[in-house]
Coordinates of N, CA and C in Angstrom, one line a residue:
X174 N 164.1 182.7 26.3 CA 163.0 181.8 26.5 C 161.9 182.1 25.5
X175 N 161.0 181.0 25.5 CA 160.1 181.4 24.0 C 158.8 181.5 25.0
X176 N 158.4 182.6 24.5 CA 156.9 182.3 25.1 C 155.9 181.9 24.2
X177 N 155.2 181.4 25.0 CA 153.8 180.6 24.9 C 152.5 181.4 25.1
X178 N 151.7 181.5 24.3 CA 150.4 182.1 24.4 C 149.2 181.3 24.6
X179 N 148.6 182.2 25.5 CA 147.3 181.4 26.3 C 146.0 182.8 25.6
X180 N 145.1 182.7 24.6 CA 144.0 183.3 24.0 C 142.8 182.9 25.0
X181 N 142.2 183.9 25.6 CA 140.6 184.2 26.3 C 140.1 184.8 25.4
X182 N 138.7 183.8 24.7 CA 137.7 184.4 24.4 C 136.7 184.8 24.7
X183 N 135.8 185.9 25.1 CA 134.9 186.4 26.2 C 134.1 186.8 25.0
X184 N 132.8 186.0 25.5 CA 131.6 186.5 24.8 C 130.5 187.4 25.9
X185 N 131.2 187.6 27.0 CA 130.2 188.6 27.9 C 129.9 190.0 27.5
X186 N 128.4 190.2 27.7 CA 128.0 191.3 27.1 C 127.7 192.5 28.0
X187 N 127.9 192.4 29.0 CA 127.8 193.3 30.5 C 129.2 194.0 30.6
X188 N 129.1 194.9 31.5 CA 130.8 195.5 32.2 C 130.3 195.9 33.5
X189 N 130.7 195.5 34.3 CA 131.7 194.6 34.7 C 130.5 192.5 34.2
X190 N 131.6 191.8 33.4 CA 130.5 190.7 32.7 C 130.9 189.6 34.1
X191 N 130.5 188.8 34.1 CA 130.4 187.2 35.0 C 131.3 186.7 34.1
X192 N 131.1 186.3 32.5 CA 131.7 185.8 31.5 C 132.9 186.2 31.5
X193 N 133.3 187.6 31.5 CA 134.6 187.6 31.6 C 135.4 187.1 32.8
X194 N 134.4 187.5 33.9 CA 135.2 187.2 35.1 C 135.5 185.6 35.5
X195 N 134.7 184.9 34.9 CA 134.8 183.2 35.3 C 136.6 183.4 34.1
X196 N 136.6 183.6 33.0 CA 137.6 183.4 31.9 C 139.0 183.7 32.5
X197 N 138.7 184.9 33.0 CA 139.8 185.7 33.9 C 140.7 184.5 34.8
X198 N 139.4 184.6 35.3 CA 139.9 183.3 36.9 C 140.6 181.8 36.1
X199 N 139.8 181.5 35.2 CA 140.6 180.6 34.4 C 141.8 180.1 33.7
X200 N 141.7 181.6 33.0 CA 143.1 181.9 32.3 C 144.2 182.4 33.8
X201 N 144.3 182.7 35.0 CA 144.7 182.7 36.0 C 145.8 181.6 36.5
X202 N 144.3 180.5 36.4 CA 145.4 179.0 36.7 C 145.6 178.5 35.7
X203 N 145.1 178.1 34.9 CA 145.6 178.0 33.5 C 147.2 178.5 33.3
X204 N 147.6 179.9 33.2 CA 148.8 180.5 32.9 C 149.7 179.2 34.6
X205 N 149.4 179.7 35.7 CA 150.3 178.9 36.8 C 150.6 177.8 36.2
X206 N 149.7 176.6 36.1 CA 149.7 175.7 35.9 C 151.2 175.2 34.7
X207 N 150.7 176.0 33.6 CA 151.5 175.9 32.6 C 153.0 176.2 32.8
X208 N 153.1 177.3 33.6 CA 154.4 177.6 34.0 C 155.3 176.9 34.6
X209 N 154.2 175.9 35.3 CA 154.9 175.4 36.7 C 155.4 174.0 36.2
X210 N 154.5 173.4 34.7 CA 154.8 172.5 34.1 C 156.1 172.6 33.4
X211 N 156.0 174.0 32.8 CA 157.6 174.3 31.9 C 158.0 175.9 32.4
X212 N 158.6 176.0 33.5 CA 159.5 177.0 33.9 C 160.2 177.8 32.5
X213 N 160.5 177.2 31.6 CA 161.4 177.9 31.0 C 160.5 178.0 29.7
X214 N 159.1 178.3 29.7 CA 158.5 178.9 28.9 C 157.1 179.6 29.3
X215 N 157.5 180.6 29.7 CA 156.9 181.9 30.3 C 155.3 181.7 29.1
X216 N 154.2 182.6 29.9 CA 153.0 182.1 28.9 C 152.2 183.4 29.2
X217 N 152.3 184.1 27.9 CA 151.3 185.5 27.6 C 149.9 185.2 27.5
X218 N 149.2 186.1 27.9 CA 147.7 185.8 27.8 C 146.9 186.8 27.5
X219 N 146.1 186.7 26.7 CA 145.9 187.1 25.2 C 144.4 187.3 25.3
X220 N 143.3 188.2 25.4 CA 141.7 188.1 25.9 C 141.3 189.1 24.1
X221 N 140.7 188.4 24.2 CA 139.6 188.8 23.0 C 138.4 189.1 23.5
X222 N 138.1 190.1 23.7 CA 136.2 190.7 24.1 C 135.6 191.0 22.9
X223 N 134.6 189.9 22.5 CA 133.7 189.9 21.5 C 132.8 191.2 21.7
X224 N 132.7 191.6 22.3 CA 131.6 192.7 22.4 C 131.9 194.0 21.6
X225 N 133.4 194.0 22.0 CA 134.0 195.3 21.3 C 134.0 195.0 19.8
X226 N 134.2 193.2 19.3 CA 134.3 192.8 17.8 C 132.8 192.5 17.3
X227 N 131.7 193.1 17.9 CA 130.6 192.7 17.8 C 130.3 193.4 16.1
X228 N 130.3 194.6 15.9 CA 130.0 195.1 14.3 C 131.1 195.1 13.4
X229 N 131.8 194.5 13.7 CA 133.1 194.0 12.4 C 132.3 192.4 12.3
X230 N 132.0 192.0 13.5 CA 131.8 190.5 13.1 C 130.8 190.4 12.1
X231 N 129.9 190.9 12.4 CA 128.3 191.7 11.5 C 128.8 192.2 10.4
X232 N 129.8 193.0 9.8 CA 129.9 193.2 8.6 C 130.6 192.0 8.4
X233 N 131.8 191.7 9.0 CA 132.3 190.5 8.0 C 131.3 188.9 7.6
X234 N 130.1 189.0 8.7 CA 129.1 188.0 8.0 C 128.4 188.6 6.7
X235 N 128.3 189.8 6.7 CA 127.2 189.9 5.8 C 127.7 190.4 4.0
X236 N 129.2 190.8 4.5 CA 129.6 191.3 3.5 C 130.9 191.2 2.9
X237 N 131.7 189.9 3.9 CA 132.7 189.0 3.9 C 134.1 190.3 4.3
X238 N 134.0 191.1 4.4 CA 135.1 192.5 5.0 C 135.4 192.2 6.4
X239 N 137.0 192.0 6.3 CA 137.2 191.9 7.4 C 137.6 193.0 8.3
X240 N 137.7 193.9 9.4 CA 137.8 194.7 9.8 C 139.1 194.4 10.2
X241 N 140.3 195.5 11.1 CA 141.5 195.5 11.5 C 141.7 194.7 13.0
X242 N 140.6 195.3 13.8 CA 140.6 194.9 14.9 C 140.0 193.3 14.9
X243 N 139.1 192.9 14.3 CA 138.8 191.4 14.2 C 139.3 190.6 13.0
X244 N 140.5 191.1 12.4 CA 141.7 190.4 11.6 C 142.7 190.1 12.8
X245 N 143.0 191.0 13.8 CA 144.2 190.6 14.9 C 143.6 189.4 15.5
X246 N 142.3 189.5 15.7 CA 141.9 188.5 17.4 C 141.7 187.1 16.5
X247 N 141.1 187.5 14.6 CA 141.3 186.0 14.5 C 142.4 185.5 14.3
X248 N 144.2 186.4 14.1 CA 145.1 186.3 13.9 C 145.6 185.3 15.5
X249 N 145.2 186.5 16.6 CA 145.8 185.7 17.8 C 144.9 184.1 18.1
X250 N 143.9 184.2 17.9 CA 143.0 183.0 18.4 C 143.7 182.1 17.3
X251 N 144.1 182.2 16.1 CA 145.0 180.8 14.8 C 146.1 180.6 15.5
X252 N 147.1 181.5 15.9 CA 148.2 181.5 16.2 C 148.0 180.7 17.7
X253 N 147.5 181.0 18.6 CA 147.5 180.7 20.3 C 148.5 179.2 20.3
X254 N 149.0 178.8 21.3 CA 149.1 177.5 21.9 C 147.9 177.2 22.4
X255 N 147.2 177.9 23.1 CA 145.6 177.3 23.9 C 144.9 178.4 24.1
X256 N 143.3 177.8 23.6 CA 142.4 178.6 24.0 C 141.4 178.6 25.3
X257 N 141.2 179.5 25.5 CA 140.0 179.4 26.8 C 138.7 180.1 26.6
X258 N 137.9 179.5 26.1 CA 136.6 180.1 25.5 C 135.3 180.3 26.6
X259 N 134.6 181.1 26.5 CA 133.8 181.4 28.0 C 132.5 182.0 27.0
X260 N 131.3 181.7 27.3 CA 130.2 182.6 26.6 C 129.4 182.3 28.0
X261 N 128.1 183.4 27.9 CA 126.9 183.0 28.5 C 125.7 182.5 27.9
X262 N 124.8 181.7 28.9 CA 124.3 180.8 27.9 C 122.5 181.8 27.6
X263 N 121.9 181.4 26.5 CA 120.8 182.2 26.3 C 119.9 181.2 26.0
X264 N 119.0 180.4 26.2 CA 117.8 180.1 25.8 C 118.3 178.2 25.4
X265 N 119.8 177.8 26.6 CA 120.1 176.5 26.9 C 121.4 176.9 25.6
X266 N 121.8 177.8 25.0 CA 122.6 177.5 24.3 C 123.4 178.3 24.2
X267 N 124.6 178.7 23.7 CA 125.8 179.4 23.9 C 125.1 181.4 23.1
X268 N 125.8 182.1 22.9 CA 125.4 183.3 22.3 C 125.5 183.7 21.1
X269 N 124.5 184.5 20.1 CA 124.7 184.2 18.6 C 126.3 184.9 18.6
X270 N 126.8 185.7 19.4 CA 128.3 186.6 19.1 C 128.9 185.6 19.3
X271 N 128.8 184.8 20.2 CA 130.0 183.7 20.6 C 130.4 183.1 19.2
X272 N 128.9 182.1 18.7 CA 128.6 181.6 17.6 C 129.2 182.1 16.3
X273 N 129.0 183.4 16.1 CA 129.6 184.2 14.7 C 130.6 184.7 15.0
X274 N 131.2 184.6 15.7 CA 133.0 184.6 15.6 C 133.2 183.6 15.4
X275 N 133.2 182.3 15.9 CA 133.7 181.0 15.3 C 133.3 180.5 14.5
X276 N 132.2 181.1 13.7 CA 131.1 181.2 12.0 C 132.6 181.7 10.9
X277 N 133.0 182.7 11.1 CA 134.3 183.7 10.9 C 135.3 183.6 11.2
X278 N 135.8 182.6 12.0 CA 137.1 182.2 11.5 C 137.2 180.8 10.6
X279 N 138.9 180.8 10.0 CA 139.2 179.9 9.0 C 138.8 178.7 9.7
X280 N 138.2 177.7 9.2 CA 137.6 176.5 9.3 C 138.6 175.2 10.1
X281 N 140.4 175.2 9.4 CA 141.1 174.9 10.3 C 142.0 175.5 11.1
X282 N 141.6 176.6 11.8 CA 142.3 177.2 12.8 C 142.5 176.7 14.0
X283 N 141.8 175.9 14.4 CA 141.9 175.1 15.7 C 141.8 173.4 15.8
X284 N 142.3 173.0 14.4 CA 142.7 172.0 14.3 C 143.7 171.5 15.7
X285 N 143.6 170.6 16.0 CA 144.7 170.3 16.9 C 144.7 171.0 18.3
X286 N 144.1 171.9 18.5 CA 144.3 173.3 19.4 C 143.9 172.9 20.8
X287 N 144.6 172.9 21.8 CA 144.0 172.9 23.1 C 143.1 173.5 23.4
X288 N 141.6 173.1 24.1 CA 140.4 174.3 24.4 C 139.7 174.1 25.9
X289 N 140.0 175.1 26.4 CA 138.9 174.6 27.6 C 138.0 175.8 27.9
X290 N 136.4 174.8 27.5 CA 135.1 175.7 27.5 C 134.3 176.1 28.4
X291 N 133.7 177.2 28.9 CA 133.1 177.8 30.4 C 132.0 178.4 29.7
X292 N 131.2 178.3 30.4 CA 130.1 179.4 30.4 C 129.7 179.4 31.8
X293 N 128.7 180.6 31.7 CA 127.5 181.6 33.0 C 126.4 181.3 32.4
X294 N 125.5 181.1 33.7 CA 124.3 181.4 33.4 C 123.6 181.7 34.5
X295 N 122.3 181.6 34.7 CA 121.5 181.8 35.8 C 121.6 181.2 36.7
X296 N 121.8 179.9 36.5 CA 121.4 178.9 36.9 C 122.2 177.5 36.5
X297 N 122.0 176.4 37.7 CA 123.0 175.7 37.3 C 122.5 174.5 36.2
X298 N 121.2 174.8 35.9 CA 120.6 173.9 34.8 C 121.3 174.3 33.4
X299 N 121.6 175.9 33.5 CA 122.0 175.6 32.0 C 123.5 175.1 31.8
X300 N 124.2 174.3 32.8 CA 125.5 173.8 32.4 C 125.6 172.6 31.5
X301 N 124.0 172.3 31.3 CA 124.3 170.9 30.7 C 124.9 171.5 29.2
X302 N 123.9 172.8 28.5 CA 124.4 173.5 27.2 C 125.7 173.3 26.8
X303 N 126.7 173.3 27.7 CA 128.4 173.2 27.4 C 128.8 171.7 26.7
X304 N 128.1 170.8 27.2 CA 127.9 169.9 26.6 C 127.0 169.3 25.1
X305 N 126.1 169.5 25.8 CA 125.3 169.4 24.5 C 125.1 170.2 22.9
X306 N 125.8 172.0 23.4 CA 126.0 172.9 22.5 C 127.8 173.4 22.2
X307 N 128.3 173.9 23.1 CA 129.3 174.0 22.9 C 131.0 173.4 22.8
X308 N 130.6 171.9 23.6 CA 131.3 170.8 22.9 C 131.4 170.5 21.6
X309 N 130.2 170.3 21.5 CA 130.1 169.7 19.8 C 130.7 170.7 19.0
X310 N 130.3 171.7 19.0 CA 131.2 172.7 18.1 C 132.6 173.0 17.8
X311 N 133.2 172.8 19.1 CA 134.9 172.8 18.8 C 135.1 171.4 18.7
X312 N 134.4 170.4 18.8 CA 135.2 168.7 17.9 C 134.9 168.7 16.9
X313 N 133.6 169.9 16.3 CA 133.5 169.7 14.9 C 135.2 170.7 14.2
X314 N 135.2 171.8 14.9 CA 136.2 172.5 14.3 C 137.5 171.3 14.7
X315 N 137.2 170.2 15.2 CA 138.9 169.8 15.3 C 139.6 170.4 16.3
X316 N 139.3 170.7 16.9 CA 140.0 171.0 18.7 C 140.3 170.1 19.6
X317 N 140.8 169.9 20.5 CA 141.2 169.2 21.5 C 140.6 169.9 22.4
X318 N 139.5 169.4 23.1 CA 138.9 170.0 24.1 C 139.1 169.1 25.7
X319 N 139.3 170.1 26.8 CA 139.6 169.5 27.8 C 138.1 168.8 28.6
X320 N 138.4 168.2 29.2 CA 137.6 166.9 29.4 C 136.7 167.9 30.6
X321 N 137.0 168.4 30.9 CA 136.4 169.5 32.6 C 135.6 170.8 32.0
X322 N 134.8 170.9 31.9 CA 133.8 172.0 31.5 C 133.4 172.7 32.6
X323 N 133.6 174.1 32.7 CA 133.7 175.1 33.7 C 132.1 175.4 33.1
X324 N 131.1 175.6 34.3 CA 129.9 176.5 34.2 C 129.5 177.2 35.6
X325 N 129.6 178.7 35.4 CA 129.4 179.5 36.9 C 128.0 179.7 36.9
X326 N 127.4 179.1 38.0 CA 125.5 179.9 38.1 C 126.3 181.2 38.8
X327 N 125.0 181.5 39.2 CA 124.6 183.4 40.1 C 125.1 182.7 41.2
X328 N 124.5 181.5 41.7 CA 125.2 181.0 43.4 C 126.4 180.5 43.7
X329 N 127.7 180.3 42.1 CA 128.6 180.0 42.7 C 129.8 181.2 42.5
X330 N 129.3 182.3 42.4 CA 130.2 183.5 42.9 C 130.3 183.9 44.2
X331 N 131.3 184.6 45.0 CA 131.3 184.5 46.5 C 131.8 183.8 47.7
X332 N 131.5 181.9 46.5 CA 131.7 181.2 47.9 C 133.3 181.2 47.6
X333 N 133.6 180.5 48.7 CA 135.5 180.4 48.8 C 135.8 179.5 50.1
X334 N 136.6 179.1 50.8 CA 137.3 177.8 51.1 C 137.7 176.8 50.6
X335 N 137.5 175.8 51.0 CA 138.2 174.7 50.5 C 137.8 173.8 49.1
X336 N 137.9 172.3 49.0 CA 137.4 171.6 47.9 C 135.8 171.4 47.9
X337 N 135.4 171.5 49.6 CA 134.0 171.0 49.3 C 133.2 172.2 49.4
X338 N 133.8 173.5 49.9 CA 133.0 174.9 50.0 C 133.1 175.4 48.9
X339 N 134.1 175.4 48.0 CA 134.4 176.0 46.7 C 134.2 175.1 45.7
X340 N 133.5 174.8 45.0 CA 132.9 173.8 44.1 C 133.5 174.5 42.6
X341 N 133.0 175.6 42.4 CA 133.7 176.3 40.7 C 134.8 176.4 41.3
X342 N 135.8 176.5 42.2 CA 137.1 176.9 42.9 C 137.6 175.7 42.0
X343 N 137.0 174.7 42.6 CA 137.5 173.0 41.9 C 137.9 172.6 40.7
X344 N 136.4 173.1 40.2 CA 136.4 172.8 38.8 C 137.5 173.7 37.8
X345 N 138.0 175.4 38.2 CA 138.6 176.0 37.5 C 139.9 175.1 37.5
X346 N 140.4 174.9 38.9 CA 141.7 174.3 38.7 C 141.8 172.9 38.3
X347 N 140.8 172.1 38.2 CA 140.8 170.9 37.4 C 141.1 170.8 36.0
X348 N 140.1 171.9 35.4 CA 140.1 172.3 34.1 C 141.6 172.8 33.9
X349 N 141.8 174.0 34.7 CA 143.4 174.4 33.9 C 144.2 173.6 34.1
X350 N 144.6 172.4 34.9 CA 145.5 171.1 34.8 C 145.7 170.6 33.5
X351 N 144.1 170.0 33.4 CA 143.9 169.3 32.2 C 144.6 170.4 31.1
X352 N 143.8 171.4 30.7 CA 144.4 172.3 29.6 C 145.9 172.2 29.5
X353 N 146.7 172.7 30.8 CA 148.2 172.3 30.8 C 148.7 171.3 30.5
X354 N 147.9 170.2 31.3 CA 148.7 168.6 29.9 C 148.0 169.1 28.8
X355 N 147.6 169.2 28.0 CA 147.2 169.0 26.6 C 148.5 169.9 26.4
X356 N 148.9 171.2 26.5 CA 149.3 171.6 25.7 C 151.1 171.3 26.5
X357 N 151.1 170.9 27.2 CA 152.6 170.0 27.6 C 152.7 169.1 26.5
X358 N 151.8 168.0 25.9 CA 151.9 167.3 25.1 C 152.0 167.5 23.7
X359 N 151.9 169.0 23.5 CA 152.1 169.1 22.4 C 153.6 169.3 21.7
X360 N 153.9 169.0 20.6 CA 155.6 169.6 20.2 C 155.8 170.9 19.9
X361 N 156.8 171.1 20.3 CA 157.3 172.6 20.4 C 157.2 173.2 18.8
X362 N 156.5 174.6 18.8 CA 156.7 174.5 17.4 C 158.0 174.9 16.9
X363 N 158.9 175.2 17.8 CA 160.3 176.2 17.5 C 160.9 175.0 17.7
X364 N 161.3 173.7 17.6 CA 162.4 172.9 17.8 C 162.5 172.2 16.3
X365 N 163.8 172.0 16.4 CA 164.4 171.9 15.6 C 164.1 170.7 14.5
X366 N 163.8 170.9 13.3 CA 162.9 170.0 12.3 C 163.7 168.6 12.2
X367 N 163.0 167.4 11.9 CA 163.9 166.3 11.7 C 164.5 166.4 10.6
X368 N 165.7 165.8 10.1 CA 166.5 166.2 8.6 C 166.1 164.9 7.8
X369 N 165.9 165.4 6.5 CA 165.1 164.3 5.8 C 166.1 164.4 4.3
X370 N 166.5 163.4 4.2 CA 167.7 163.4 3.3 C 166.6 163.5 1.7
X371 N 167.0 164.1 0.6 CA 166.2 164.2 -0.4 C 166.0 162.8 -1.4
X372 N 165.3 162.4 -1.9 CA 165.3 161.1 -2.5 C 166.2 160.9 -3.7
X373 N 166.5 161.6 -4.4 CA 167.8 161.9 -5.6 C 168.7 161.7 -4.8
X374 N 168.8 162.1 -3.5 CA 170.3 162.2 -2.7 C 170.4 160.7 -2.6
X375 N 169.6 159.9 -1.9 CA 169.2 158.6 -1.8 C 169.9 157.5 -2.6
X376 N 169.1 158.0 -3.9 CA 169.0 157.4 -5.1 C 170.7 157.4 -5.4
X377 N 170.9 158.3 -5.5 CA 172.7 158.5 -5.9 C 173.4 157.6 -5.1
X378 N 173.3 158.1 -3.4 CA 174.2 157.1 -2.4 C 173.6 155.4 -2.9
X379 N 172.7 154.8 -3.1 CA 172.5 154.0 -3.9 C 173.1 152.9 -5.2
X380 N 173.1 154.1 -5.8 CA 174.0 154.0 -7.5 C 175.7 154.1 -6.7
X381 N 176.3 154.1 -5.9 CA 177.4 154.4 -5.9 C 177.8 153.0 -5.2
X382 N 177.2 152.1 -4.5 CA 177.6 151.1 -3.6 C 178.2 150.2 -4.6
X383 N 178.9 149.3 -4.2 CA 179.5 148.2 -5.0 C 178.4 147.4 -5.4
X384 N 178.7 146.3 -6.4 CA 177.5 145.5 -7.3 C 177.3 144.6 -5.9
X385 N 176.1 144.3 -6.2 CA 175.7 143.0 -4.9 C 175.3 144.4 -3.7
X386 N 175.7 145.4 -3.1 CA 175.5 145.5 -1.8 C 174.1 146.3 -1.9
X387 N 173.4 145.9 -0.5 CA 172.1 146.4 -0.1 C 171.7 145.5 -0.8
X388 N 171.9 144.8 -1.8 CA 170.5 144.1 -2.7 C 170.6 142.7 -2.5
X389 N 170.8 142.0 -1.4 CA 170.9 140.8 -1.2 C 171.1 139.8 -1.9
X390 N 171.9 140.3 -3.4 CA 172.2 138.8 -4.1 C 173.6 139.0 -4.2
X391 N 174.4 138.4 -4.4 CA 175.8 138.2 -4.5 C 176.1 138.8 -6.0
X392 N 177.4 139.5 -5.6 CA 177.8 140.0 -7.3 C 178.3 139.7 -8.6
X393 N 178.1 140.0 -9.4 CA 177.9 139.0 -10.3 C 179.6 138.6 -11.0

């Protein structure tokens, strides 16, 4: 069976972070989901913690060096089937580390790419930022961004029951649905290429037909 990789990017800057933990929970149903869509393609999942790539990121802005450890994560984050990106928000907008990793990576790496984006904050005012700051950013890189935008305040950690007691409960598994179709709909990259006959080859089967055929006039 081929596996499929699922990349978390965690811009939390705490231990134990909220950021990470909302991504966690994400990439959770996310991975189910996907499974449950295609049994016979098992799905790795892949966390990049910016914090630890925080002074490679800083040199490689300032001095274009790329370090080893943030050469892999922007290796795994190009490579992924889907991403799950999570920052906290600072001042209504996403975080400059969030920001300068995706400053630093290749420009079409997430072309086409499944994304679904979370953030934390204090408060549930700053969820509108996901939209207004961190959307726009992966449609500029050309992503496919899932329509459900995960944002945890400080009040929606704790709660738990059902659809109307559990509100982030909702939205995580909304979100990792959607993520799962997008990347259900994507083509496999391991199947088997269409065969495309060479144009000379063409051209020859062509030249060989009797006078008149293919060419709609009668022979001479």
């Amino acid at each position: 069976m081929t596996t499929r990789t699922l990349v978390v990017v965690s811009a939390g800057l705490g231990v134990p972070s909220s950021t990470r933990l909302l991504a966690d929970r994400l990439a959770a149903a996310a991975r189910t989901r996907m499974e449950q869509d295609r049994p016979d393609r098992p799905v790795e999942v892949v966390v990049v913690e910016l914090r630890d790539l925080a002074t490679e990121i800083a040199h490689r802005t300032v001095s274009g060096f790329t370090g080893t450890a943030l050469r892999d994560a922007l290796e795994a984050v190009s490579q992924a089937d889907a991403l799950i990106v999570a920052t906290p928000m600072f001042n209504a907008s996403y975080s400059g580390l969030f920001k300068s990793f995706f400053d630093v990576l290749n420009a079409d790496a997430l072309t086409g790419k499944p994304v679904l984006i979370a953030a934390t904050g204090g408060s549930a005012r700053h969820s509108l930022a996901l939209e207004h700051a961190v959307r726009p950013l992966f449609s500029f890189l050309r992503a496919q961004v899932a329509p459900t935008a995960v944002h945890a305040a400080s009040e929606d950690w704790g709660q738990g029951g059902g659809r109307h007691t559990d509100p982030l409960g909702e939205r995580v598994e909304r979100a990792a649905g959607e993520l799962a179709a997008m990347v259900g709909h994507r083509p496999d990259v391991d199947a088997t290429p269409e065969q495309v006959t060479p144009f000379a080859q063409q051209l020859a089967a062509v030249g060989a037909r009797p006078p008149g055929e293919g060419t709609g006039r009668p022979a001479a």
